[in-house]
PDB file of C-alpha atoms in Angstrom:
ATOM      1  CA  UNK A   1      89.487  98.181 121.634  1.00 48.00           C
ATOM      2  CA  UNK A   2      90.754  97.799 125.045  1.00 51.00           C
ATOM      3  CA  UNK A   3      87.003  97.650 126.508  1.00 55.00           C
ATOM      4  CA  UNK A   4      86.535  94.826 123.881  1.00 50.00           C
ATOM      5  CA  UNK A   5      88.903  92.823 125.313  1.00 48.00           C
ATOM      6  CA  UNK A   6      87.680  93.298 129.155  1.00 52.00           C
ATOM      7  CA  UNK A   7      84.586  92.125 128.507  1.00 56.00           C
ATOM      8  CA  UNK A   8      83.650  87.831 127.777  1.00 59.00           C
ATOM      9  CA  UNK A   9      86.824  87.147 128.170  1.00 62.00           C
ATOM     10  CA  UNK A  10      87.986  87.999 124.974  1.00 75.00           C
ATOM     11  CA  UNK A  11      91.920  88.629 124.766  1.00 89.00           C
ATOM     12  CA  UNK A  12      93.868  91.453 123.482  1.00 90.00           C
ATOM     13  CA  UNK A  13      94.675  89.772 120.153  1.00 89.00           C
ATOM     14  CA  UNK A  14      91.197  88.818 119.271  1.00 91.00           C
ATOM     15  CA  UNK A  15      89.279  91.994 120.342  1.00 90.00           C
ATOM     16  CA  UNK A  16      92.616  93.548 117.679  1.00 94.00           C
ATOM     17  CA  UNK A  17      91.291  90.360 114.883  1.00 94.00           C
ATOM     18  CA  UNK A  18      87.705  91.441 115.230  1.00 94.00           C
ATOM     19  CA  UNK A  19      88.074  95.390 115.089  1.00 95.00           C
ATOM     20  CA  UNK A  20      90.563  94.734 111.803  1.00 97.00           C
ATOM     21  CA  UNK A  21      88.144  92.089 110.100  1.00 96.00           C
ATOM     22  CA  UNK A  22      84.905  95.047 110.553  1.00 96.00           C
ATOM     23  CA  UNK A  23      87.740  97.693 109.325  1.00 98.00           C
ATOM     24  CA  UNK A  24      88.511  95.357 106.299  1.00 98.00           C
ATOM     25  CA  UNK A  25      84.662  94.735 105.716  1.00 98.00           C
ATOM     26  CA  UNK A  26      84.189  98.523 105.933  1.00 98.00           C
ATOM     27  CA  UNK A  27      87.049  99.124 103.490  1.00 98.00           C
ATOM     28  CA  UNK A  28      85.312  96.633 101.294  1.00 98.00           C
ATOM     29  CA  UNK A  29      82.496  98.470 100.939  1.00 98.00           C
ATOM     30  CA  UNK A  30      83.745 101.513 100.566  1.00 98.00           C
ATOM     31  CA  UNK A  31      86.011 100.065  97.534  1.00 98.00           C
ATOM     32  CA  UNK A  32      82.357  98.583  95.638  1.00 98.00           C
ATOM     33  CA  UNK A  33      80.907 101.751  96.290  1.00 99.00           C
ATOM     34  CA  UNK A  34      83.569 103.398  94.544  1.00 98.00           C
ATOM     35  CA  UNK A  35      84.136 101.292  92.116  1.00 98.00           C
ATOM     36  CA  UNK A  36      79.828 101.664  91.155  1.00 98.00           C
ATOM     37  CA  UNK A  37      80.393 104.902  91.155  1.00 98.00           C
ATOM     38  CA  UNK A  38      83.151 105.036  88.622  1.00 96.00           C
ATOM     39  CA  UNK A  39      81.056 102.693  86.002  1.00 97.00           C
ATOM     40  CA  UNK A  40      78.214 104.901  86.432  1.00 98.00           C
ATOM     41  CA  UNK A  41      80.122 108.109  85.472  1.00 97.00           C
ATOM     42  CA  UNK A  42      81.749 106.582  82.085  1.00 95.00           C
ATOM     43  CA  UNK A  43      78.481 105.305  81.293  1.00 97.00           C
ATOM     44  CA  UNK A  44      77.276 108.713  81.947  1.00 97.00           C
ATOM     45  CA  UNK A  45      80.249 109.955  80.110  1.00 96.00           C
ATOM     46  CA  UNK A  46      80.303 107.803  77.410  1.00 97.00           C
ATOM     47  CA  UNK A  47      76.072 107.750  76.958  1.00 97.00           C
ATOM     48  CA  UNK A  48      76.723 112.032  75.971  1.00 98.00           C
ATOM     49  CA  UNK A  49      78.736 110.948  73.352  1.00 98.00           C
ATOM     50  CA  UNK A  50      78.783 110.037  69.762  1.00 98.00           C
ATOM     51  CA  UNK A  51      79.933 106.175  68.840  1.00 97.00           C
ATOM     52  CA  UNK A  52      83.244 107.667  67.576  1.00 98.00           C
ATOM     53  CA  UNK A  53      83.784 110.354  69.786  1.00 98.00           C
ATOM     54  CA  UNK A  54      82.972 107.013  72.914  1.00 98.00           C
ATOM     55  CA  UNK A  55      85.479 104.934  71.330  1.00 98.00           C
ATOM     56  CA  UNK A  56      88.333 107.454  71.048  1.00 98.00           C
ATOM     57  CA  UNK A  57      87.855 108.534  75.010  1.00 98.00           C
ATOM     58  CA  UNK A  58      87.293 104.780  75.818  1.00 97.00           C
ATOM     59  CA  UNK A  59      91.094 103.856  73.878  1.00 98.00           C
ATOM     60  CA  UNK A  60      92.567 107.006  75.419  1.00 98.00           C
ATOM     61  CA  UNK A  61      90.934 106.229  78.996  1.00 96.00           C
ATOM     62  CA  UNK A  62      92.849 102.720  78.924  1.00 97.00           C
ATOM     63  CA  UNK A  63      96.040 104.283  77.245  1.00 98.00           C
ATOM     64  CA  UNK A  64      96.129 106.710  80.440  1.00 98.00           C
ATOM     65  CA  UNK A  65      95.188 103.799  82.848  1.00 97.00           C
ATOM     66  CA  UNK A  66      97.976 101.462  81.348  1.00 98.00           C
ATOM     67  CA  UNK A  67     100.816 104.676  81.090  1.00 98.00           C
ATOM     68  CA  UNK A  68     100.121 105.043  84.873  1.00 98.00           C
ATOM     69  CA  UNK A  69     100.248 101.692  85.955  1.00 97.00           C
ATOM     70  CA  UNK A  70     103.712 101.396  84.148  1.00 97.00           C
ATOM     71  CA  UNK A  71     104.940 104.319  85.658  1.00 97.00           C
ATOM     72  CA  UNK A  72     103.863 102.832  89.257  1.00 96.00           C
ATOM     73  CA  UNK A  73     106.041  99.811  88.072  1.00 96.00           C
ATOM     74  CA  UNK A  74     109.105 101.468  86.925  1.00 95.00           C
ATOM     75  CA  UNK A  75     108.933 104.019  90.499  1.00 93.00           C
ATOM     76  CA  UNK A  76     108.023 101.019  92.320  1.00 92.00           C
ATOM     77  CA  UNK A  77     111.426  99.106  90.925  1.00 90.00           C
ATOM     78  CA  UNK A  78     113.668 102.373  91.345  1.00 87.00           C
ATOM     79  CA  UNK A  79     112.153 102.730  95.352  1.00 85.00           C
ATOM     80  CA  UNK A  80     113.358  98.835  95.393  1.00 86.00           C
ATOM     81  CA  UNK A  81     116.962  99.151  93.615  1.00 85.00           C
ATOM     82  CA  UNK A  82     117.878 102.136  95.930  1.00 81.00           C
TER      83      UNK A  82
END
């Protein structure tokens, strides 16, 4: 980062705003690639399985998404009141 900002006469602080904007782009894609990756497991998950058997993992699968986002809330608000 330091050679960045040697070179053109670039500064410090924007050689630092370009090498976090490619780091954010990077995390980006990383985060679409994971989140493809997810949809094509249930799908794969949920393509093995009977209509009943798809709904009943689909309901529990948000259940167990929703239970863990509340508990993130409720340890988030505890971290906060202390």
């Amino acid at each position: 980062m330091v050679e960045l900002a040697g070179k053109g006469g670039m500064d410090a602080a924007e050689g630092m705003e370009l090498e976090m904007d490619a780091k954010a782009e990077a995390m980006k894609r990383v985060l679409e690639m994971a989140d493809g990756l997810r949809l094509e497991t249930l799908r794969g998950v949920v393509g093995l399985l009977r209509p009943a058997q798809a709904v009943h993992f689909l309901v529990a699968a948000a259940e167990l998404h929703l239970a863990v986002h509340k508990f993130g809330r409720r340890k988030d608000g505890a971290a906060a009141a202390e």
